[in-house]
Each structure stands twice: as structure tokens, then as C-alpha cells.
Short mmCIF file of C-alpha atoms in Angstrom, two decimals:
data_model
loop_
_atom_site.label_atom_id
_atom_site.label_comp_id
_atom_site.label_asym_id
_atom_site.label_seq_id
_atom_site.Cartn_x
_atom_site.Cartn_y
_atom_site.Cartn_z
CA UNK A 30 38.56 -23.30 9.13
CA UNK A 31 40.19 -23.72 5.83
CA UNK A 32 36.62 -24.57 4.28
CA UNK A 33 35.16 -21.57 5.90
CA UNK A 34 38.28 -19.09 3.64
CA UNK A 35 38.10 -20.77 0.92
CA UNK A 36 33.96 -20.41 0.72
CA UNK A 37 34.26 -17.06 1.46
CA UNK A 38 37.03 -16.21 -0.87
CA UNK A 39 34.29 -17.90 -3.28
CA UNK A 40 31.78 -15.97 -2.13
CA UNK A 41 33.80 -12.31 -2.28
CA UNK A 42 35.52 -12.99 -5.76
CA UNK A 43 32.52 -12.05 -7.36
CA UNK A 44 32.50 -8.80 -5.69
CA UNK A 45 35.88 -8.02 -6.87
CA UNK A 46 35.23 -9.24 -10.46
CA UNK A 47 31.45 -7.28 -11.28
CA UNK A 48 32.07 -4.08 -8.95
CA UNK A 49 28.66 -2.41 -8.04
CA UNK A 50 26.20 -0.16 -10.39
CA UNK A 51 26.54 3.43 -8.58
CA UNK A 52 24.35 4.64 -11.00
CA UNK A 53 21.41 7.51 -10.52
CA UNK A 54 23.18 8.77 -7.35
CA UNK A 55 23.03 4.86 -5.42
CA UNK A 56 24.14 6.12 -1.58
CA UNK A 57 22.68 3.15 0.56
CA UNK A 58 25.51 4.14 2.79
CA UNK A 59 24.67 8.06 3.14
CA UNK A 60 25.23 10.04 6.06
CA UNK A 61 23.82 13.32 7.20
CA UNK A 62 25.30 16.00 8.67
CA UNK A 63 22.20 17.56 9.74
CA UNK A 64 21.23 15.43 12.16
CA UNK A 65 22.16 13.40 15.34
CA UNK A 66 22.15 9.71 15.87
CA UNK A 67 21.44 7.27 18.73
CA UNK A 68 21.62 3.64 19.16
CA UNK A 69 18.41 2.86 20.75
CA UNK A 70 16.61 -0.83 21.93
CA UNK A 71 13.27 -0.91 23.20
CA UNK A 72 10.77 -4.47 23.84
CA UNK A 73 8.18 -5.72 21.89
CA UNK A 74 5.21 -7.31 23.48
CA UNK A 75 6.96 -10.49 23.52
CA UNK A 76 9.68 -9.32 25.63
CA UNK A 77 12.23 -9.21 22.66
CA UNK A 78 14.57 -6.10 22.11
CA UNK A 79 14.48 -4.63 18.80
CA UNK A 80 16.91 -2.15 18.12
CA UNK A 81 16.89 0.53 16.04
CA UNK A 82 18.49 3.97 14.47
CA UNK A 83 17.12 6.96 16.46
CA UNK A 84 17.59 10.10 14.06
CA UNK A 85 17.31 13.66 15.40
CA UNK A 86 17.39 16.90 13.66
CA UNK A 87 20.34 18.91 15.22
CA UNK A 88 17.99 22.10 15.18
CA UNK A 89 15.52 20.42 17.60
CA UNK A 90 14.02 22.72 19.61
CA UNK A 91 13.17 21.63 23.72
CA UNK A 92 9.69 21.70 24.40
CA UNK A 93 8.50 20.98 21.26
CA UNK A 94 7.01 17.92 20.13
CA UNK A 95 7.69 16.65 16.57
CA UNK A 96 6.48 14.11 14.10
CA UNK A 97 7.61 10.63 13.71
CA UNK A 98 8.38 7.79 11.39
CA UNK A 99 9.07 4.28 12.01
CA UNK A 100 11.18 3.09 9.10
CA UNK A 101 11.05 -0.56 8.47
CA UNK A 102 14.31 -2.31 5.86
CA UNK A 103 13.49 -4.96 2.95
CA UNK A 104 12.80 -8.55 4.11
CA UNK A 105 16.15 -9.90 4.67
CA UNK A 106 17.87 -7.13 5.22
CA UNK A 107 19.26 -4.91 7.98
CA UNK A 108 18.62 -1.33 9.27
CA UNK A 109 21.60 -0.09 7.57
CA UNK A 110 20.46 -1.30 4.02
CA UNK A 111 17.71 1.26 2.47
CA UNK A 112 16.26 2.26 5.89
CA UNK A 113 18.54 4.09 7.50
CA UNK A 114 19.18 6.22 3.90
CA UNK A 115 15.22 6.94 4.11
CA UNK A 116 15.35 7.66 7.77
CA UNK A 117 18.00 10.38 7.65
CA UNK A 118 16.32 11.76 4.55
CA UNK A 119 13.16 12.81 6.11
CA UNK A 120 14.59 13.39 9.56
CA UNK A 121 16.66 16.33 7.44
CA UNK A 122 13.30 17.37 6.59
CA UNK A 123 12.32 17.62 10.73
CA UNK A 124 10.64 14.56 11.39
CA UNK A 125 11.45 12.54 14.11
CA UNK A 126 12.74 8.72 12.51
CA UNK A 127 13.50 5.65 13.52
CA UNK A 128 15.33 2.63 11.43
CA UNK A 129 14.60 -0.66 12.99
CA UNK A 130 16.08 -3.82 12.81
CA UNK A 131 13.36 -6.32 12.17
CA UNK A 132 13.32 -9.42 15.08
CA UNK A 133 15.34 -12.59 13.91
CA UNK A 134 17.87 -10.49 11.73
CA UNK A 135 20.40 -7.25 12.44
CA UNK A 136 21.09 -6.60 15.97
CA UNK A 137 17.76 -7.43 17.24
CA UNK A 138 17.01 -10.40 19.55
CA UNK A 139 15.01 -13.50 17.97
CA UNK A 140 16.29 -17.26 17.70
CA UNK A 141 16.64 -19.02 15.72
CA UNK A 142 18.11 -15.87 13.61
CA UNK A 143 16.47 -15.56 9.91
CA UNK A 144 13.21 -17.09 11.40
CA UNK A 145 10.08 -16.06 9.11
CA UNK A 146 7.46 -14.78 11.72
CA UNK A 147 4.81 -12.39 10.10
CA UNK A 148 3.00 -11.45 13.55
CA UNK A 149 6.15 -10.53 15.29
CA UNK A 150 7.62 -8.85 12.17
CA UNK A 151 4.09 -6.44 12.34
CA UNK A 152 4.63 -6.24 16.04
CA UNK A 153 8.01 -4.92 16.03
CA UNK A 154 6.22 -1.26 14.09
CA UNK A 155 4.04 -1.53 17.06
CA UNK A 156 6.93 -1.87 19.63
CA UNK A 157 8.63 1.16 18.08
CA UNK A 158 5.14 3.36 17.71
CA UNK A 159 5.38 2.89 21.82
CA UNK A 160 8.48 3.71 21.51
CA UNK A 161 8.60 6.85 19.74
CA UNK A 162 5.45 7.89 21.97
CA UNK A 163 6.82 7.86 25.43
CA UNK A 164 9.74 10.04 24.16
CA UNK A 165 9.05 13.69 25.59
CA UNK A 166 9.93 15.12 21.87
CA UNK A 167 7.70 12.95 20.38
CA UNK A 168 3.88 14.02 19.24
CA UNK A 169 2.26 10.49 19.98
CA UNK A 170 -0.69 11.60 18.08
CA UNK A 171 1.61 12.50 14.77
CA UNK A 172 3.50 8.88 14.27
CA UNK A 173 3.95 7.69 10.58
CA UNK A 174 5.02 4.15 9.30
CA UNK A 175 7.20 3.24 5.92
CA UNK A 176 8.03 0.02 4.73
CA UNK A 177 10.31 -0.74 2.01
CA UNK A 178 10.31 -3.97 -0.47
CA UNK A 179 9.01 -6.81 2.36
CA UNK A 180 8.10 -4.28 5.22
CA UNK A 181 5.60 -2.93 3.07
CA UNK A 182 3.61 -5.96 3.75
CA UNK A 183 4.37 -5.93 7.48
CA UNK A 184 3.28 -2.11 8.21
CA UNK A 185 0.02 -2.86 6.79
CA UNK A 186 -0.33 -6.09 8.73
CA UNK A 187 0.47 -3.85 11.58
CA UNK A 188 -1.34 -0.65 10.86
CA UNK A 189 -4.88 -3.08 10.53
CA UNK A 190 -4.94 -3.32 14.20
CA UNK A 191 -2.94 -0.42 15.51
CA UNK A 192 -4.73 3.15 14.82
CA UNK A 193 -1.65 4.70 15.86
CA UNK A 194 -0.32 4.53 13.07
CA UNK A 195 -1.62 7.89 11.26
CA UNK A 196 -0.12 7.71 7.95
CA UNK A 197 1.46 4.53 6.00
CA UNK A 198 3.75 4.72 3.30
CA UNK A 199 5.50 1.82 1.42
CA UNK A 200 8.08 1.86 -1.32
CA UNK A 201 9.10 -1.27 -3.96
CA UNK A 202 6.09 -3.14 -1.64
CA UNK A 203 6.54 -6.94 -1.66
CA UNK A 204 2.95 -8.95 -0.31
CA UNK A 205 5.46 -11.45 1.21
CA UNK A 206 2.43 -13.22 1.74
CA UNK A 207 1.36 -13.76 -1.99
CA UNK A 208 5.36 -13.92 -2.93
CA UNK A 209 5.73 -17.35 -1.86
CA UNK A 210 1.94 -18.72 -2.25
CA UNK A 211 1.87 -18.01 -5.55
CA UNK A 212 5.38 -16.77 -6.80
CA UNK A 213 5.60 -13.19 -9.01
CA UNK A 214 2.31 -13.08 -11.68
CA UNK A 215 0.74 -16.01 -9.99
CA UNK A 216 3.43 -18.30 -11.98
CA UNK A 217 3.35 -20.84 -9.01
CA UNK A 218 0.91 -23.85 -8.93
CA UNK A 219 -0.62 -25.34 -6.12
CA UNK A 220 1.23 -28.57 -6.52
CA UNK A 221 4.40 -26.55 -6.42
CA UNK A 222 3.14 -24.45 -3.05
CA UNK A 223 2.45 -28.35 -1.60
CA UNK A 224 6.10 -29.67 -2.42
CA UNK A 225 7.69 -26.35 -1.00
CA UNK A 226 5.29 -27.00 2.42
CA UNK A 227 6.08 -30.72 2.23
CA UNK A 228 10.46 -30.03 1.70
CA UNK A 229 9.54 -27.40 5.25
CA UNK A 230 8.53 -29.93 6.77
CA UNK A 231 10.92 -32.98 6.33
CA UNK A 232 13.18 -30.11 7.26
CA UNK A 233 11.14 -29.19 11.09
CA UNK A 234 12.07 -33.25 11.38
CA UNK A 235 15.70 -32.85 10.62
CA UNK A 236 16.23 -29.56 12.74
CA UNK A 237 14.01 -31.55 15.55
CA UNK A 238 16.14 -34.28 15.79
CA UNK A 239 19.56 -31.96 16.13
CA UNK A 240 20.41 -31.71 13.06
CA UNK A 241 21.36 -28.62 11.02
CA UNK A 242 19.39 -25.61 10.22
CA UNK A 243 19.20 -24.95 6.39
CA UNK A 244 18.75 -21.57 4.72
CA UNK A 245 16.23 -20.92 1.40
CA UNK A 246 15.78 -18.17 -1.11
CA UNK A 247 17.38 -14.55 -0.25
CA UNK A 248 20.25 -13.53 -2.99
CA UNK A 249 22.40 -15.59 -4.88
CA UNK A 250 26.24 -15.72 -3.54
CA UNK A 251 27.67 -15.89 -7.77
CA UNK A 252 26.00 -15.18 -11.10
CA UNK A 253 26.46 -17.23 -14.00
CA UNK A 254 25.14 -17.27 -17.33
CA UNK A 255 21.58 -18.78 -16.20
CA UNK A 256 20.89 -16.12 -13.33
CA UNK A 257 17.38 -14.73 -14.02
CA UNK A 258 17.52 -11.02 -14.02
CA UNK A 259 15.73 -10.21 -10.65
CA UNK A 260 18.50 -12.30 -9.31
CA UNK A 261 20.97 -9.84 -10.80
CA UNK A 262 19.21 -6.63 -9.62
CA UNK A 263 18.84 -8.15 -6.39
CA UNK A 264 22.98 -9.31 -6.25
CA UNK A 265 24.27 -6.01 -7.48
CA UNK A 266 22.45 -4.18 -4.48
CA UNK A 267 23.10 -7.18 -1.49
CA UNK A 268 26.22 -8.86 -2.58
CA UNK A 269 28.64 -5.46 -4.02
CA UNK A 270 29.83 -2.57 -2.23
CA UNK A 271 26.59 -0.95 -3.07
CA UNK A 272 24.78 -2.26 -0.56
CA UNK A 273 26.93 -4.77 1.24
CA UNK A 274 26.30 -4.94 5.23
CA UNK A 275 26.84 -8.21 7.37
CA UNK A 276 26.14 -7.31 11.21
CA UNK A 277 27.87 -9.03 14.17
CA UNK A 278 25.01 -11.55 14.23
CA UNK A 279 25.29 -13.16 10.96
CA UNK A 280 27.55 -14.03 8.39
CA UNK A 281 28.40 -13.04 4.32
CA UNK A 282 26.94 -16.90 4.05
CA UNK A 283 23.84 -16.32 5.63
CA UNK A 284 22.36 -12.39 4.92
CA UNK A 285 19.12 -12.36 2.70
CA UNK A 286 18.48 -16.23 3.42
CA UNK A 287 15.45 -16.95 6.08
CA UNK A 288 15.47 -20.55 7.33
CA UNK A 289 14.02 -22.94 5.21
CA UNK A 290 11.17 -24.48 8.13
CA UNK A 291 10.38 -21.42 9.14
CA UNK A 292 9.84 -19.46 5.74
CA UNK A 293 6.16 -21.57 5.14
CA UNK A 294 4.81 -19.15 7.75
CA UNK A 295 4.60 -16.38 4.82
CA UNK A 296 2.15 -19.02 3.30
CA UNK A 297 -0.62 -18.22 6.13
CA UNK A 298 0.42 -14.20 5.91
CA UNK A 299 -2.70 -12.06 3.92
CA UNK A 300 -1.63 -8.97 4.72
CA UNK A 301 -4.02 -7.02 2.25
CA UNK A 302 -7.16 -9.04 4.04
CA UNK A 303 -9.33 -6.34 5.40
CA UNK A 304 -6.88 -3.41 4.12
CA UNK A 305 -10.01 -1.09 3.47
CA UNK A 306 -10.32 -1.00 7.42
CA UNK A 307 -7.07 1.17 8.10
CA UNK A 308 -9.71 4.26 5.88
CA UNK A 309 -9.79 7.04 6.77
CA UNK A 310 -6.16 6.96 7.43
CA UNK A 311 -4.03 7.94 4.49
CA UNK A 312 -1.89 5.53 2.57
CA UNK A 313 0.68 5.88 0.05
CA UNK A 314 2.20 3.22 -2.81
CA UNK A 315 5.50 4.16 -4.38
CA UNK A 316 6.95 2.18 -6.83
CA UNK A 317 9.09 1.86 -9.75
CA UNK A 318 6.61 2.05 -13.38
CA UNK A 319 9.50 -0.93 -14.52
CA UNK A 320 9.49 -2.86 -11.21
CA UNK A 321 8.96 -6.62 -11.20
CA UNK A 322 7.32 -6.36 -8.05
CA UNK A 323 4.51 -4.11 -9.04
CA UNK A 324 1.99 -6.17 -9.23
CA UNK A 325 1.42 -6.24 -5.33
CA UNK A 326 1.53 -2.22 -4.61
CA UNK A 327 -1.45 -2.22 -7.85
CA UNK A 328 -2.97 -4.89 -5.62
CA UNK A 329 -2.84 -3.04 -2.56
CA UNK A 330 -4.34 0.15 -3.83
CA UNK A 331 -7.15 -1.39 -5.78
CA UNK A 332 -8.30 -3.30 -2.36
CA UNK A 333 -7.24 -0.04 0.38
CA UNK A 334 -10.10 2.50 1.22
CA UNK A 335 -10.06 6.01 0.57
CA UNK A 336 -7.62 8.55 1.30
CA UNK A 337 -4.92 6.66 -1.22
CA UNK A 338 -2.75 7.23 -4.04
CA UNK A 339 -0.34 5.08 -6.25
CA UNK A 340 2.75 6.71 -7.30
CA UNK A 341 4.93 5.17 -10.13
CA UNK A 342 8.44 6.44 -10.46
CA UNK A 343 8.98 6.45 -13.85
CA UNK A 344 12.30 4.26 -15.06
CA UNK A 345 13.15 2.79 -11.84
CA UNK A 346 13.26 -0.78 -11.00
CA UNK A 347 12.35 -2.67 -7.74
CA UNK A 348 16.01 -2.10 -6.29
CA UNK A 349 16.27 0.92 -7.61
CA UNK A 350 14.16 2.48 -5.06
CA UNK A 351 16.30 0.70 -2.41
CA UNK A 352 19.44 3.55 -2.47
CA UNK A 353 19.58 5.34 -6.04
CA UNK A 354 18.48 8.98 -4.50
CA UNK A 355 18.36 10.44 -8.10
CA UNK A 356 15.24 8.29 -8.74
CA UNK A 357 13.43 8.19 -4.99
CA UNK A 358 10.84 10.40 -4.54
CA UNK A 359 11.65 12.02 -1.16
CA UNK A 360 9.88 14.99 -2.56
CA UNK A 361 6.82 13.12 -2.40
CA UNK A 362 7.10 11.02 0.75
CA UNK A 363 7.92 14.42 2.59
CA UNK A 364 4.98 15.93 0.95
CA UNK A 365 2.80 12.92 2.19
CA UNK A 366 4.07 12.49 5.93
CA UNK A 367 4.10 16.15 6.51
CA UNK A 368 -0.08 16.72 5.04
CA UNK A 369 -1.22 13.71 7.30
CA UNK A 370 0.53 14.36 10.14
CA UNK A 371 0.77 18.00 10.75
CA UNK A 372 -0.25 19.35 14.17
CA UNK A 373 -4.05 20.04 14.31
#
């Protein structure tokens, strides 16, 4: 127990000592007073609850059926970091939205927790489409789909093989796929993708014989002098009051990190593989013009069919675009949802 304090009083003290960059209007944690809220759970195809943030605008009229949007968080994260702040946003514009909690991490089911599972991860927008469409408010023909950072990757994986989905969005887009095969600008080499596989799996023979489960990647816990600057944007969002959040199923040790046997499985994930086929459905690519991720929303547009735009928000950074409501483009994602799925 006294090892457990005195690595979390490690792990806080940076908190206390770098504060949090509020900057351009950062509000991961915003409420609306527009709207109402519901705890809601609901099974994927594999029998697993997912559970989710059900937002409702209070002027909802009976008998009518509205849009929706499934809202998907950054990989690693929870509902209640960057989802639920886009959720409520376009809900106050009348959609119908729903932040989920991705299986493995939040208050979703999944064991081990942090498990890397691409399939499931698409599945869970699936589960929620069915959701969202056997609720009597709910136009079943008029469901949307937005992924931020990580779920980018997973909506499209999902919207490939489920026409449901009538209009995907995604925002600071990571290809978690191409993220770990061949690191940001294609700076990894095979040999190093081969020693990452081979550490996985010395580690499946550890964790098979009983032994204990260890944790890779995710956000760093302390910066120091050497900690590369997408490290830093990633810490000042995940690890200050900015954007803070450890649910009931994890721990301020854990959040961010996905096990270290499990997280190969991104290595087999090619999300943009037959992208064109989601055409004629529309898709959208927001991200920040400074962003070190951009590379993978230019990627996705060059390789999508036709309706599709890119849309760079000029000044912002990949985080940025997490909470700082000064530099998201609501505007624009309104705009977007409301054209492709307005009642025919």
C-alpha cells in the first residue's frame, strides 16, 4: 500500500507543478444546459455491454423522429474525454448523440481491460447504430458516425461493412493501423516492427504462464527534459486537469496504456483497405493544418470515393481538436451531419 501512495504521489506531482494549458476556450469537461442526459448500455454482437452517453435535446418533440450520431473518444481514452464535449455540442444543435465507451476501457465490459481488438472496437459503432435505431425517437434511416484521434480509424473500419452508417465524420484521425506498423512519416523499419512483434510475444508467454500483465505506449506519467513534443501535447491534455478522467475500472497508472500482447493486433488493422467502397456515402476529414497526425486524414481522403472533403483547421494541433472549442469547427461538422442526413 505504501508503494501504491508514494507512486501516485509521483505520478500527481507533476500535475500540481505544470498546471494545464486552458488556452483557445479548452472545456473537455463542458456541460449543456440544453439538453438531457441518460446513462445507457446496450450489447454488441458478442454479447458485451458497451455503455454510453445518451444526449437529448430538452425541446424534443413526441412523435418525431430525429437524427443521430454515434460519437466514438480517442484510442485510450474514455467517453468523458473529447466525446462527450462533441456529443453535447451537436445534440444542442437537435441531433440525437450518443458518447460511447469503447469495449476493454471506460465502463464498458471487455477483459482483459486495455485489450487492443480492432474488430470489436468497429463493432461497438455497429452495436450503438442498433441501438440508436430501435429507439422510437430515432430516424434509423438518418444515423451519423464521428470518430476522434483513434476512432477515426475504427468508424471507417466499421462504416466498410455497415451501410447504416449514412454520413462519417472524423476529427485529429489516427490510422491506428499504420501508427504502429510503421510509426508517424513511415520513420519505423521493418526490423523495428519484428522486435516490437517478437517483445508481444515473449510477453503472451509470460501472461500465459500467470504472470503479470504489462502495459505499452499511451501518455507519459512525468516530463523531463528529453520528452519529445507529441509527448507533451499529449500529457498536458491526459495527465492535467484539462483533460484528466480515471473511471471506476482503471487506475491514474493505467489510462492511455493498452496491454503490451495485445497491442500487435493494430499491426493486422488496414482500415483505409477498400475505403472507396463506403461512396456514395459522404465523408468528412477534419484536422488541425499543424497536426502531427495529419498525414493519415491526407491518406484517407486521397484513397475515399466521392462525396468527400478535407478540412484543415488552421493553427490547431492534433490535441487541440480534442477540447479547445475556440478552434473546433462545430460550425462545420453541424453543417455536414445536418446536409447528409436530413429527412428526404
Amino acid at each position: 500500500m505504501k508503494k501504491l501512495l508514494a507512486l501516485s504521489a509521483l505520478l500527481i506531482s507533476p500535475l500540481i507543478a505544470t498546471g494545464a494549458d486552458m488556452s483557445h476556450g479548452a472545456n473537455n469537461f463542458y456541460t449543456s444546459n440544453q439538453l438531457t442526459t441518460e446513462k445507457v448500455s446496450f450489447n454488441n454482437q458478442y454479447r458485451m455491454k458497451i455503455v454510453g452517453n445518451l444526449f437529448l435535446p430538452k425541446d424534443r418533440k413526441e412523435g418525431v423522429l430525429y437524427p443521430a450520431i454515434v460519437v466514438g473518444h480517442p484510442m485510450g481514452a474514455v467517453k468523458e474525454q473529447s466525446s462527450n464535449l462533441y456529443a453535447q455540442k451537436l445534440a444542442e444543435q437537435g441531433f440525437v448523440t450518443l458518447a460511447i465507451d469503447q469495449s476493454f476501457w471506460g465502463e464498458s465490459e471487455g477483459q482483459p481491460r486495455n485489450v487492443v481488438a480492432p474488430d470489436i472496437y468497429a463493432e461497438a459503432f455497429s452495436a450503438a447504430v442498433d441501438y440508436l435505431g430501435t429507439q422510437a425517437f430515432v430516424d434509423r434511416e438518418r444515423i451519423g458516425v464521428l470518430g476522434i484521434c483513434g476512432s477515426g480509424s475504427f468508424v471507417i473500419s466499421a462504416a466498410k461493412i455497415d451501410p447504416r452508417m449514412k454520413a462519417i465524420a472524423t476529427v485529429s484521425m489516427y490510422d491506428m493501423g499504420a501508427a504502429n506498423r510503421d510509426a508517424l512519416n513511415h520513420s519505423q523499419t521493418v526490423e523495428q516492427r519484428k522486435a516490437i512483434i517478437a517483445e508481444a510475444a515473449r510477453q503472451r508467454w509470460v501472461e500465459a504462464e500467470g504472470g503479470e500483465t504489462k502495459y505499452t505506449s499511451g501518455t507519459v506519467h512525468q516530463l523531463d527534459a528529453d520528452t519529445h513534443p507529441i509527448q507533451r501535447e499529449f500529457y498536458d491534455f491526459y495527465r492535467t486537469p484539462r483533460g484528466e478522467f480515471t473511471p471506476a475500472s482503471s487506475s491514474p497508472e493505467l489510462t492511455t496504456h493498452p496491454t503490451l500482447s495485445s497491442n500487435v493486433k493494430f499491426m493486422n488493422f488496414y482500415p483505409f483497405n477498400d475505403i472507396e467502397t463506403i461512396s456514395p456515402r459522404p465523408m468528412l476529414f477534419i484536422a488541425g493544418d499543424q497536426a502531427h497526425s495529419k498525414e493519415f486524414s491526407e491518406e484517407a481522403y486521397r484513397l475515399a470515393g466521392q462525396p468527400k472533403e478535407l478540412y484543415w483547421v488552421k493553427d490547431a494541433g492534433h490535441v487541440d481538436l480534442y477540447d479547445r472549442t475556440d478552434l473546433i469547427p462545430f460550425d462545420k461538422l453541424t453543417a455536414f451531419f445536418k446536409q447528409n442526413l436530413a429527412a428526404e
